Amino acid sequence: MARIIQAFEQELAVAALKRGMPVAMPTETVYGLAADACDDAAVARIFAMKHRPQFNPLIVHIASITQAKQLVVWNSMAERLVKTFWPGALTMVLPRAADCPISLLASAGGDTLAIRMLRHPVAQALLVACGTPLAAPSANRSGRISPTTAQHVVEEFTDHELLVLEGGACEVGLESSVVDLSGEVPCLLRPGSVTPALLEEALGSPVMLGGNHAHSPGMLQSHYAPGKPLRLNAQEVRESEGLLCFGQPAQRQGDETLSVRGELTEAAANLFALLRRMDADPRISSIAVMRVPEEGLGLAINDRLKRAAAPRD
Ligand code: TXA
Ligand code: MG
């Protein structure tokens, strides 16, 4: 069962995060389901708990602006916005830095990362204490309303062992504004309490609304698609193909395995890194993927694989 803990019990939350387990934390917008953003398996557990049918990219919460600059390619628009709105209810999407240590799963395999510095003192203290950025979507099951009290979170996750850090009712109660700064023109992907007018005032330039398609979450273009052709539900492997296995070890050179034991959480944690590795492997010219069961996290894995296999121009 999910269990509420108080701020003075923070070390329990830190210990759980260090073990790779998600923890619910308060923020000034909504409660988040947080996990170590550098740990693929921990991030995969977030998707499993939320029952997300797709790998939407996640917001990564950081303790300081210095830490943010190590994760993404900073620019002058970001510099202006953080002066006015951080810490607070603003999330910025920026290109991942070349040596970005954050799980690719948090970027849904893409080249950008959403980052946010929180104002809530309980969350700030947690971030400092655990010393690692925390990936956190809203702490609700997929398709349900975002929680704004610790008790809401408990009601969402009745059948999970989950620590919920108490932080009172959320002050804003509405998810953060998400602005994409990875292109030339800043683009508001999700409206929130930081309005377009406030953004434009801070930037001194116009902001596009609604998101251009190339950067909208869930759109094919926003996701990493391998350059090599990809074949699904492979039962045998053909010449010059690499086999991406599930439920068995990789056997030949150029093959990889999502999970030897057929575990979906492990498979999700490995998915994007293995697709990239196989795409770059000169020994193979196309990728065959074994069947992944269409249940639980398998839905999101298959959604992503289908996109990667879709014909492109
Ligand atoms: O207030 C909030 O933003 C809360 C707290 C916990 O920070 N988080 C939250 O996360 O609402 P979530 O996962 O429910 O929504 C994150 C939004 C989604 O619309 C997602 O598609 C978008 O941010 N997003 C995240 N990373 C992105 C990226 N790299 N590119 C474009 N959109 C991104
Ligand atoms: Mg949400």
Short mmCIF file of C-alpha atoms and ligand atoms in Angstrom, two decimals:
data_model
loop_
_atom_site.label_atom_id
_atom_site.label_comp_id
_atom_site.label_asym_id
_atom_site.label_seq_id
_atom_site.Cartn_x
_atom_site.Cartn_y
_atom_site.Cartn_z
CA MET A 1 0.00 0.00 0.00
CA ALA A 2 1.08 3.58 -0.57
CA ARG A 3 2.09 5.29 2.69
CA ILE A 4 2.42 8.97 3.57
CA ILE A 5 5.66 10.02 5.27
CA GLN A 6 6.52 13.39 6.76
CA ALA A 7 9.35 15.71 5.72
CA PHE A 8 11.43 14.72 8.77
CA GLU A 9 11.37 11.13 7.44
CA GLN A 10 12.98 12.27 4.18
CA GLU A 11 15.81 9.77 4.56
CA LEU A 12 13.32 6.94 3.90
CA ALA A 13 12.50 8.55 0.57
CA VAL A 14 16.18 9.05 -0.26
CA ALA A 15 16.91 5.39 0.54
CA ALA A 16 14.05 4.21 -1.70
CA LEU A 17 15.25 6.43 -4.57
CA LYS A 18 18.80 5.08 -4.17
CA ARG A 19 17.38 1.54 -4.48
CA GLY A 20 15.79 2.56 -7.79
CA MET A 21 12.25 2.77 -6.42
CA PRO A 22 9.90 5.64 -7.33
CA VAL A 23 8.72 7.96 -4.54
CA ALA A 24 5.88 10.49 -4.68
CA MET A 25 6.93 14.06 -3.92
CA PRO A 26 5.05 17.34 -3.53
CA THR A 27 5.70 20.23 -5.89
CA GLU A 28 4.05 23.65 -6.04
CA THR A 29 2.09 22.51 -9.14
CA VAL A 30 1.01 18.88 -8.62
CA TYR A 31 2.45 15.80 -6.86
CA GLY A 32 5.05 13.97 -8.93
CA LEU A 33 6.05 10.30 -9.13
CA ALA A 34 9.82 10.69 -8.87
CA ALA A 35 12.70 8.37 -9.66
CA ASP A 36 16.46 8.68 -10.19
CA ALA A 37 16.59 10.17 -13.69
CA CYS A 38 19.98 8.58 -14.41
CA ASP A 39 18.74 5.04 -13.68
CA ASP A 40 17.02 3.41 -16.69
CA ALA A 41 15.30 0.75 -14.61
CA ALA A 42 13.99 3.28 -12.10
CA VAL A 43 12.55 5.45 -14.90
CA ALA A 44 10.98 2.37 -16.47
CA ARG A 45 9.25 1.65 -13.14
CA ILE A 46 7.52 5.04 -13.37
CA PHE A 47 5.96 4.08 -16.69
CA ALA A 48 4.96 0.69 -15.30
CA MET A 49 3.29 2.24 -12.25
CA LYS A 50 1.41 4.84 -14.28
CA HIS A 51 0.23 2.22 -16.79
CA ARG A 52 1.19 4.58 -19.57
CA PRO A 53 0.43 3.01 -22.93
CA GLN A 54 3.20 5.11 -24.50
CA PHE A 55 6.59 6.41 -23.52
CA ASN A 56 5.80 10.10 -23.19
CA PRO A 57 8.93 12.03 -22.30
CA LEU A 58 9.22 13.01 -18.63
CA ILE A 59 10.15 16.21 -16.86
CA VAL A 60 13.50 16.02 -15.08
CA HIS A 61 13.69 18.05 -11.87
CA ILE A 62 17.01 19.55 -10.87
CA ALA A 63 18.40 21.11 -7.71
CA SER A 64 20.14 24.10 -9.28
CA ILE A 65 20.68 26.01 -12.50
CA THR A 66 24.29 24.81 -12.50
CA GLN A 67 23.05 21.22 -12.55
CA ALA A 68 20.62 22.03 -15.37
CA LYS A 69 23.43 23.40 -17.53
CA GLN A 70 25.27 20.06 -17.27
CA LEU A 71 22.30 18.19 -18.74
CA VAL A 72 21.17 20.33 -21.67
CA VAL A 73 22.51 22.73 -24.28
CA TRP A 74 21.75 26.08 -22.66
CA ASN A 75 20.79 29.18 -24.65
CA SER A 76 19.95 32.85 -24.14
CA MET A 77 16.18 32.22 -24.06
CA ALA A 78 16.64 29.75 -21.20
CA GLU A 79 18.86 32.24 -19.40
CA ARG A 80 16.16 34.90 -19.56
CA LEU A 81 13.33 32.63 -18.50
CA VAL A 82 15.06 31.15 -15.46
CA LYS A 83 15.85 34.64 -14.15
CA THR A 84 12.12 35.30 -13.91
CA PHE A 85 10.46 31.93 -13.38
CA TRP A 86 12.86 29.55 -11.58
CA PRO A 87 12.37 28.03 -9.17
CA GLY A 88 8.73 27.63 -10.19
CA ALA A 89 6.03 26.34 -12.50
CA LEU A 90 8.00 26.50 -15.73
CA THR A 91 9.44 23.52 -17.62
CA MET A 92 11.87 24.14 -20.48
CA VAL A 93 12.61 21.69 -23.31
CA LEU A 94 16.21 21.94 -24.55
CA PRO A 95 18.59 19.72 -26.55
CA ARG A 96 20.29 17.03 -24.47
CA ALA A 97 23.96 17.75 -23.83
CA ALA A 98 26.39 15.43 -25.62
CA ASP A 99 27.36 13.67 -22.39
CA CYS A 100 23.94 13.92 -20.74
CA PRO A 101 23.74 11.23 -18.03
CA ILE A 102 19.93 11.20 -17.94
CA SER A 103 18.15 8.00 -19.02
CA LEU A 104 17.10 8.08 -22.68
CA LEU A 105 13.75 6.81 -21.49
CA ALA A 106 13.11 10.21 -19.87
CA SER A 107 13.50 11.72 -23.35
CA ALA A 108 11.37 8.94 -24.88
CA GLY A 109 14.40 8.19 -27.02
CA GLY A 110 14.52 11.73 -28.41
CA ASP A 111 17.23 14.37 -28.49
CA THR A 112 15.62 16.84 -26.09
CA LEU A 113 15.08 16.95 -22.35
CA ALA A 114 12.44 18.77 -20.31
CA ILE A 115 13.89 20.31 -17.15
CA ARG A 116 12.38 22.14 -14.22
CA MET A 117 13.67 23.61 -10.96
CA LEU A 118 11.10 23.32 -8.18
CA ARG A 119 10.20 25.92 -5.58
CA HIS A 120 8.50 23.60 -3.07
CA PRO A 121 10.81 23.39 -0.02
CA VAL A 122 10.13 19.68 0.64
CA ALA A 123 10.98 18.77 -2.96
CA GLN A 124 14.03 21.06 -3.00
CA ALA A 125 15.32 19.38 0.16
CA LEU A 126 14.73 15.93 -1.36
CA LEU A 127 16.64 16.86 -4.53
CA VAL A 128 19.58 18.16 -2.53
CA ALA A 129 19.60 15.12 -0.24
CA CYS A 130 19.53 12.53 -3.00
CA GLY A 131 22.06 14.37 -5.15
CA THR A 132 20.66 13.19 -8.47
CA PRO A 133 18.11 14.73 -10.86
CA LEU A 134 14.63 13.22 -10.46
CA ALA A 135 12.40 12.33 -13.40
CA ALA A 136 8.78 12.83 -12.39
CA PRO A 137 5.48 12.87 -14.23
CA SER A 138 2.35 13.77 -12.30
CA ALA A 139 1.66 11.06 -9.71
CA ASN A 140 -1.54 9.71 -11.22
CA ARG A 141 -2.40 6.70 -13.33
CA SER A 142 -2.35 7.43 -17.03
CA GLY A 143 -5.48 9.25 -18.17
CA ARG A 144 -6.52 10.38 -14.69
CA ILE A 145 -6.46 13.72 -12.96
CA SER A 146 -3.21 15.02 -11.49
CA PRO A 147 -3.04 14.76 -7.66
CA THR A 148 -2.73 17.90 -5.57
CA THR A 149 -2.59 16.31 -2.10
CA ALA A 150 -0.64 13.39 -0.65
CA GLN A 151 -3.94 11.60 -0.01
CA HIS A 152 -4.85 11.81 -3.73
CA VAL A 153 -1.61 9.99 -4.52
CA VAL A 154 -2.37 7.26 -1.99
CA GLU A 155 -5.77 6.77 -3.67
CA GLU A 156 -4.11 6.44 -7.10
CA PHE A 157 -1.67 3.77 -6.02
CA THR A 158 -3.55 1.58 -3.53
CA ASP A 159 -1.91 -1.61 -4.77
CA HIS A 160 1.70 -0.36 -4.76
CA GLU A 161 4.41 -0.11 -2.15
CA LEU A 162 4.98 3.62 -2.49
CA LEU A 163 6.23 6.30 -0.11
CA VAL A 164 4.40 9.60 -0.49
CA LEU A 165 6.29 12.55 0.92
CA GLU A 166 3.81 14.92 2.61
CA GLY A 167 4.02 18.52 1.42
CA GLY A 168 0.53 19.87 1.95
CA ALA A 169 -1.91 20.91 -0.75
CA CYS A 170 -0.22 22.13 -3.94
CA GLU A 171 -0.20 25.89 -4.21
CA VAL A 172 -0.65 26.11 -7.99
CA GLY A 173 -2.62 22.90 -8.51
CA LEU A 174 -2.12 22.97 -12.25
CA GLU A 175 0.76 21.31 -14.09
CA SER A 176 3.73 23.48 -15.10
CA SER A 177 3.84 25.43 -18.34
CA VAL A 178 6.04 23.56 -20.85
CA VAL A 179 7.97 25.71 -23.30
CA ASP A 180 10.11 24.25 -26.05
CA LEU A 181 13.33 26.23 -26.51
CA SER A 182 15.06 23.68 -28.73
CA GLY A 183 14.10 25.43 -31.96
CA GLU A 184 14.61 28.97 -33.15
CA VAL A 185 11.22 30.18 -31.97
CA PRO A 186 10.09 29.43 -28.43
CA CYS A 187 6.99 27.34 -28.45
CA LEU A 188 4.45 26.75 -25.66
CA LEU A 189 3.69 23.01 -25.64
CA ARG A 190 1.46 23.00 -22.55
CA PRO A 191 -0.23 26.02 -21.02
CA GLY A 192 0.06 26.59 -17.29
CA SER A 193 0.29 29.35 -14.74
CA VAL A 194 3.21 30.94 -16.60
CA THR A 195 1.14 32.42 -19.40
CA PRO A 196 2.23 33.26 -22.95
CA ALA A 197 2.08 36.97 -22.07
CA LEU A 198 4.43 36.47 -19.11
CA LEU A 199 6.79 34.40 -21.25
CA GLU A 200 6.83 37.00 -24.02
CA GLU A 201 7.52 39.75 -21.55
CA ALA A 202 10.48 37.89 -20.06
CA LEU A 203 11.84 36.86 -23.46
CA GLY A 204 11.19 40.13 -25.24
CA SER A 205 10.00 38.14 -28.27
CA PRO A 206 6.87 36.29 -29.47
CA VAL A 207 6.04 32.74 -28.39
CA MET A 208 4.34 30.22 -30.66
CA LEU A 209 1.32 28.48 -29.21
CA GLY A 210 0.16 24.87 -29.27
CA GLY A 211 3.43 23.44 -30.40
CA ASN A 212 4.73 22.88 -33.89
CA HIS A 213 4.34 19.26 -34.86
CA ALA A 214 8.03 18.51 -34.99
CA HIS A 215 8.25 19.07 -31.27
CA SER A 216 4.89 17.89 -29.98
CA PRO A 217 5.12 14.98 -27.60
CA GLY A 218 4.10 11.68 -29.09
CA MET A 219 4.72 12.78 -32.66
CA LEU A 220 6.87 10.49 -34.73
CA GLN A 221 9.38 13.21 -35.58
CA SER A 222 10.01 14.03 -31.96
CA HIS A 223 11.19 10.52 -31.30
CA TYR A 224 14.36 8.84 -32.20
CA ALA A 225 13.78 6.53 -35.14
CA PRO A 226 16.64 4.26 -36.17
CA GLY A 227 18.08 4.82 -39.62
CA LYS A 228 18.02 1.07 -40.29
CA PRO A 229 14.82 -0.77 -41.27
CA LEU A 230 13.10 -2.46 -38.37
CA ARG A 231 11.02 -5.66 -38.57
CA LEU A 232 8.61 -6.62 -35.79
CA ASN A 233 7.53 -9.97 -34.32
CA ALA A 234 10.54 -11.70 -35.85
CA GLN A 235 10.48 -15.48 -35.47
CA GLU A 236 13.69 -16.11 -37.37
CA VAL A 237 16.63 -13.95 -38.22
CA ARG A 238 17.74 -13.19 -41.77
CA GLU A 239 21.16 -12.53 -43.16
CA SER A 240 22.67 -9.13 -42.24
CA GLU A 241 19.94 -8.59 -39.65
CA GLY A 242 20.63 -8.09 -35.98
CA LEU A 243 18.11 -9.70 -33.66
CA LEU A 244 16.76 -7.77 -30.70
CA CYS A 245 15.76 -10.60 -28.38
CA PHE A 246 13.15 -10.79 -25.65
CA GLY A 247 13.02 -13.67 -23.18
CA GLN A 248 16.31 -15.18 -24.36
CA PRO A 249 19.97 -14.15 -24.50
CA ALA A 250 21.57 -12.62 -27.59
CA GLN A 251 23.38 -15.40 -29.42
CA ARG A 252 25.19 -13.99 -32.44
CA GLN A 253 27.42 -10.98 -32.86
CA GLY A 254 25.27 -7.94 -33.50
CA ASP A 255 22.31 -9.37 -31.61
CA GLU A 256 21.13 -7.77 -28.37
CA THR A 257 18.58 -8.68 -25.74
CA LEU A 258 15.94 -6.49 -24.15
CA SER A 259 15.59 -8.92 -21.27
CA VAL A 260 16.89 -12.47 -20.98
CA ARG A 261 14.15 -13.37 -18.50
CA GLY A 262 11.40 -11.68 -20.47
CA GLU A 263 10.84 -8.89 -17.93
CA LEU A 264 9.00 -5.89 -19.32
CA THR A 265 10.48 -3.32 -16.90
CA GLU A 266 13.99 -4.44 -17.80
CA ALA A 267 13.08 -4.41 -21.50
CA ALA A 268 11.76 -0.85 -21.29
CA ALA A 269 14.88 0.26 -19.46
CA ASN A 270 17.09 -1.14 -22.25
CA LEU A 271 14.96 -0.31 -25.28
CA PHE A 272 16.26 3.06 -26.49
CA ALA A 273 19.91 2.45 -25.69
CA LEU A 274 19.84 -0.89 -27.56
CA LEU A 275 18.08 0.58 -30.60
CA ARG A 276 20.77 3.24 -30.79
CA ARG A 277 23.54 0.69 -30.37
CA MET A 278 22.13 -1.58 -33.10
CA ASP A 279 21.60 1.38 -35.40
CA ALA A 280 25.29 2.26 -35.06
CA ASP A 281 26.56 -1.35 -35.35
CA PRO A 282 28.34 -1.74 -38.74
CA ARG A 283 27.90 -5.54 -38.64
CA ILE A 284 24.17 -5.39 -39.30
CA SER A 285 22.09 -3.56 -41.89
CA SER A 286 18.63 -4.00 -40.41
CA ILE A 287 17.01 -4.82 -37.09
CA ALA A 288 14.59 -7.65 -36.34
CA VAL A 289 12.73 -7.54 -33.04
CA MET A 290 11.22 -10.54 -31.33
CA ARG A 291 7.62 -10.36 -30.16
CA VAL A 292 7.04 -8.45 -26.94
CA PRO A 293 3.77 -9.31 -25.15
CA GLU A 294 1.03 -6.71 -25.54
CA GLU A 295 0.36 -6.26 -21.82
CA GLY A 296 1.46 -3.87 -19.05
CA LEU A 297 4.61 -1.99 -20.09
CA GLY A 298 4.62 -4.11 -23.26
CA LEU A 299 1.96 -1.74 -24.66
CA ALA A 300 4.35 1.21 -24.45
CA ILE A 301 7.29 -0.82 -25.75
CA ASN A 302 5.26 -2.01 -28.74
CA ASP A 303 3.92 1.49 -29.39
CA ARG A 304 7.47 2.74 -29.63
CA LEU A 305 8.62 -0.19 -31.78
CA LYS A 306 5.70 0.28 -34.19
CA ARG A 307 6.64 3.93 -34.62
CA ALA A 308 10.24 2.97 -35.25
CA ALA A 309 9.14 0.38 -37.83
CA ALA A 310 6.66 2.68 -39.60
CA PRO A 311 7.57 3.67 -43.17
CA ARG A 312 9.20 7.09 -43.24
CA ASP A 313 10.13 9.54 -45.96
O1 TXA B 1 3.75 20.34 -12.96
C1 TXA B 1 4.30 19.47 -13.62
O2 TXA B 1 4.80 19.69 -14.73
C2 TXA B 1 4.38 18.06 -13.01
C3 TXA B 1 5.37 18.12 -11.86
C4 TXA B 1 5.56 16.78 -11.20
O3 TXA B 1 6.61 18.60 -12.33
N1 TXA B 1 4.78 17.09 -13.99
C5 TXA B 1 4.00 16.71 -15.05
O4 TXA B 1 4.56 15.72 -15.82
O5 TXA B 1 2.92 17.19 -15.28
P1 TXA B 1 3.77 14.93 -16.94
O6 TXA B 1 4.69 13.80 -17.35
O7 TXA B 1 2.43 14.53 -16.48
O8 TXA B 1 3.71 15.93 -18.14
C6 TXA B 1 4.91 16.34 -18.77
C7 TXA B 1 4.61 17.05 -20.06
C8 TXA B 1 3.99 16.13 -21.08
O9 TXA B 1 3.02 16.83 -21.82
C9 TXA B 1 5.18 15.75 -21.92
O10 TXA B 1 4.82 15.33 -23.20
C10 TXA B 1 5.97 17.04 -21.93
O11 TXA B 1 5.83 17.53 -20.61
N2 TXA B 1 7.40 16.78 -22.18
C11 TXA B 1 8.29 16.20 -21.36
N3 TXA B 1 9.49 16.06 -21.95
C12 TXA B 1 9.37 16.59 -23.18
C13 TXA B 1 10.26 16.75 -24.29
N4 TXA B 1 11.53 16.33 -24.24
N5 TXA B 1 9.77 17.34 -25.39
C14 TXA B 1 8.49 17.77 -25.44
N6 TXA B 1 7.60 17.63 -24.45
C15 TXA B 1 8.02 17.06 -23.33
MG MG B 2 0.37 14.19 -16.21
#
